Structures are given as structure tokens and as C-alpha cells.
PDB file of C-alpha atoms in Angstrom:
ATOM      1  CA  UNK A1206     -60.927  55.283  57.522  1.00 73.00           C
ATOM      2  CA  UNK A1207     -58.316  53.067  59.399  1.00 91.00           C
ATOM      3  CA  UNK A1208     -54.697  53.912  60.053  1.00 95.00           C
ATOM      4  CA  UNK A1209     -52.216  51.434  60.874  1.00 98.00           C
ATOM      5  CA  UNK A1210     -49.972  52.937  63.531  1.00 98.00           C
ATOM      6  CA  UNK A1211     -46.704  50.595  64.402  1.00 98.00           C
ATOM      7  CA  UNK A1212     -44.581  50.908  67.286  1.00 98.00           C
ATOM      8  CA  UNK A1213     -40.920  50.678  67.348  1.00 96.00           C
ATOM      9  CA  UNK A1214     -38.355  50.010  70.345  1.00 94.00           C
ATOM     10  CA  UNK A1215     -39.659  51.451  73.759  1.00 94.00           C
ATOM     11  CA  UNK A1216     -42.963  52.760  72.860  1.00 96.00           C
ATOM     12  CA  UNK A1217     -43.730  49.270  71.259  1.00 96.00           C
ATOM     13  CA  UNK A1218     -42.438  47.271  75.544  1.00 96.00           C
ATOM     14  CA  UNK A1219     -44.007  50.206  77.044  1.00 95.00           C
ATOM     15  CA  UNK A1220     -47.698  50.457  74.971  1.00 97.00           C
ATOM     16  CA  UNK A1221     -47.942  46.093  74.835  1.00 97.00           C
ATOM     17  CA  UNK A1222     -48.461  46.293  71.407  1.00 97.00           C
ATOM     18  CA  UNK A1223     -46.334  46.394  68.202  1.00 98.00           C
ATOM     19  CA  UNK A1224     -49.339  47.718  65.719  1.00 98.00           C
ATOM     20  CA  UNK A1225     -52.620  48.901  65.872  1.00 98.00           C
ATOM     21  CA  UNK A1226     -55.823  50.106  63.301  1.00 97.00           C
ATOM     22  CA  UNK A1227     -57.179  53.389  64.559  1.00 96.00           C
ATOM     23  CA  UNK A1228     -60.173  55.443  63.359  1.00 94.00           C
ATOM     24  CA  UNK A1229     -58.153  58.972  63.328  1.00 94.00           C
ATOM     25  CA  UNK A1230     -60.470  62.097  63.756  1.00 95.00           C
ATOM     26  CA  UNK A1231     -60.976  64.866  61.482  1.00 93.00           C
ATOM     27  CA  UNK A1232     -58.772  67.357  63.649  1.00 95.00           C
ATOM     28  CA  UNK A1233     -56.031  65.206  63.461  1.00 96.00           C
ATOM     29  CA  UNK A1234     -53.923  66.648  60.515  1.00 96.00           C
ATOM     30  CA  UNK A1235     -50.306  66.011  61.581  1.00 97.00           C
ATOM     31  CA  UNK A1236     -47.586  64.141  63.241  1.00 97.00           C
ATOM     32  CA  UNK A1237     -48.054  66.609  66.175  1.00 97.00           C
ATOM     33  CA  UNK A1238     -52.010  66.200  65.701  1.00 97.00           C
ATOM     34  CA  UNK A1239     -51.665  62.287  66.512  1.00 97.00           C
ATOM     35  CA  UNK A1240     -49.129  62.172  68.742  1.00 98.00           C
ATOM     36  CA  UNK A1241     -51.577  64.661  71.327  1.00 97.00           C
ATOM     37  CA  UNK A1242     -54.407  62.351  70.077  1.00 98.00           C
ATOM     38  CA  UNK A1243     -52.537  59.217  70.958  1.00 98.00           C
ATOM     39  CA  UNK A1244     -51.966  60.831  74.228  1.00 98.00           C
ATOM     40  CA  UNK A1245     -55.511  60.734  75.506  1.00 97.00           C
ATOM     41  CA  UNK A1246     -56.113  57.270  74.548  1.00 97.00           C
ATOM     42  CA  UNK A1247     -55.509  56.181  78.230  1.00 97.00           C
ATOM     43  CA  UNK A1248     -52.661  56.105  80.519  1.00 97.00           C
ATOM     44  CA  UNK A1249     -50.470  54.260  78.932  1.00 96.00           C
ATOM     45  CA  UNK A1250     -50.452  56.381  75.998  1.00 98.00           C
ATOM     46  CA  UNK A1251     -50.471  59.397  78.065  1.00 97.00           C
ATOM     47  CA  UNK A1252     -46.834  58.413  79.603  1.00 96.00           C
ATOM     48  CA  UNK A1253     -45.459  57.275  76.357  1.00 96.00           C
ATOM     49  CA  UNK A1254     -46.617  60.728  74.523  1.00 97.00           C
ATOM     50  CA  UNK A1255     -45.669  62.631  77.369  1.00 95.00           C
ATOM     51  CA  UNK A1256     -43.159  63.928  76.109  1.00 94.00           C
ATOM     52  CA  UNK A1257     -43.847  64.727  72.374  1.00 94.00           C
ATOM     53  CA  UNK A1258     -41.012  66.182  70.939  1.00 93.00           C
ATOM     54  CA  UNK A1259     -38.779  62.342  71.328  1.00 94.00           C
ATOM     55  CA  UNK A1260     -40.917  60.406  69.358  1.00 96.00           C
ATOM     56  CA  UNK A1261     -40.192  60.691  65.566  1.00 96.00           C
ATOM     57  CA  UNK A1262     -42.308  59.258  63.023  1.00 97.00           C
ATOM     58  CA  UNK A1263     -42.451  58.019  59.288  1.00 97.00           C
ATOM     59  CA  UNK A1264     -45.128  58.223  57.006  1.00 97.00           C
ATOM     60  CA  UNK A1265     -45.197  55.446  54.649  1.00 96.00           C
ATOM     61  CA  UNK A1266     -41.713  54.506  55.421  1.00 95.00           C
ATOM     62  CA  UNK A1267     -40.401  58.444  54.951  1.00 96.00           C
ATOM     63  CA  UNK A1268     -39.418  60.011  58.145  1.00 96.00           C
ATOM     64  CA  UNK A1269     -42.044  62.958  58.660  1.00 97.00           C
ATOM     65  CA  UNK A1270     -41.636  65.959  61.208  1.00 97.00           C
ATOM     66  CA  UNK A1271     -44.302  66.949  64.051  1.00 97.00           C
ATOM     67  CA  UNK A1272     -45.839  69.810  61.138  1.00 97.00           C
ATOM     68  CA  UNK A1273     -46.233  67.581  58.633  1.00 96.00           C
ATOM     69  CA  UNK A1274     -49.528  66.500  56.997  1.00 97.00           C
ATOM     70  CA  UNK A1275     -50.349  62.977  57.917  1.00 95.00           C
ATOM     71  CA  UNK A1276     -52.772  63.136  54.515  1.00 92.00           C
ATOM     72  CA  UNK A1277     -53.850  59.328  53.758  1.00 89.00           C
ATOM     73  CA  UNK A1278     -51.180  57.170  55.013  1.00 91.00           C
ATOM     74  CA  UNK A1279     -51.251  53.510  54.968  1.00 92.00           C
ATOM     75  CA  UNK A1280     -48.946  53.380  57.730  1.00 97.00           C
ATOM     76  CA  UNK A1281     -47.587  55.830  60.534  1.00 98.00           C
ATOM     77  CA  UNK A1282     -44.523  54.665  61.932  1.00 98.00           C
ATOM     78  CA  UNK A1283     -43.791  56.074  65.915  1.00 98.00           C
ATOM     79  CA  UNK A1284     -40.868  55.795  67.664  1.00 95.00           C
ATOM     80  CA  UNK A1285     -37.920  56.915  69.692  1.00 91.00           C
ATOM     81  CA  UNK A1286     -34.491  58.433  68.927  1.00 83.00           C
ATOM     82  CA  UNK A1287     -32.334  55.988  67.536  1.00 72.00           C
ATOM     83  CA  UNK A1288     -28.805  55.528  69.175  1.00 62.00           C
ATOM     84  CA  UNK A1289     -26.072  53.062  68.204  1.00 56.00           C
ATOM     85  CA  UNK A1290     -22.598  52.641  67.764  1.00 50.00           C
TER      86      UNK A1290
END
């Protein structure tokens, strides 16, 4: 099954691309599951997950923490801390 990952702010400039549809494996159960699986996808992913724990995510448009189930998504949301002012 396909999951539509989108990429917001940096990770979007620094991966090229703004979406993509990705066959997920099995093992990957969680946030923290894709982000490490997302990782190894070459090394442009590798730099941009490199550090894990600054990328949030949302799950169908509801922010989701590293732990939580990814279940059946139709979209997975990844990006970095928001700052404004």
C-alpha cells in the first residue's frame, strides 16, 4: 500500500521534492519507524533525518509524536520546528 509523505519548509529545499508515494515496510509502525526508514533512502535523506528528534509530523492533518502508530494514513506530514513572530 502507498503512503503519501509531504514535505514542509527545509526538508521540502533540502530533499527536491514537496511529496512523494512510498511503499512503507511492514516494520515500519511509527513516526520514529519512518523517520529511520526515510533515513536510509539515500543521502539526501540521510542528512535531512539525521537528526530525528527536529522533525515533527502529522498524521492526516493531526500532529503525531515519534511513538505513535502511523496505522493507515492517507497522508504523513514531515517537517521542522515552526518559528515565527
Amino acid at each position: 500500500m502507498k503512503t503519501r509523505i509531504v514535505y514542509f519548509a527545509w526538508v521540502r529545499e533540502r530533499l527536491g521534492k514537496g511529496s512523494e508515494e512510498l511503499d512503507l515496510p511492514d516494520s515500519v509502525k511509527t513516526v520514529g519507524d519512518l523517520i529511520a526508514h526515510l533515513s536510509t533512502l539515500g543521502e539526501d535523506y540521510e542528512a535531512v533525518f539525521s537528526v530525528p528528534g527536529v522533525i515533527r509530523a502529522a498524521i492526516d492533518e493531526e500532529h503525531a509524536d515519534h511513538d505513535e502508530a502511523i496505522g493507515e494514513p492517507r497522508e504523513i506530514a514531515l517537517f521542522p520546528p515552526m518559528t515565527g513572530g
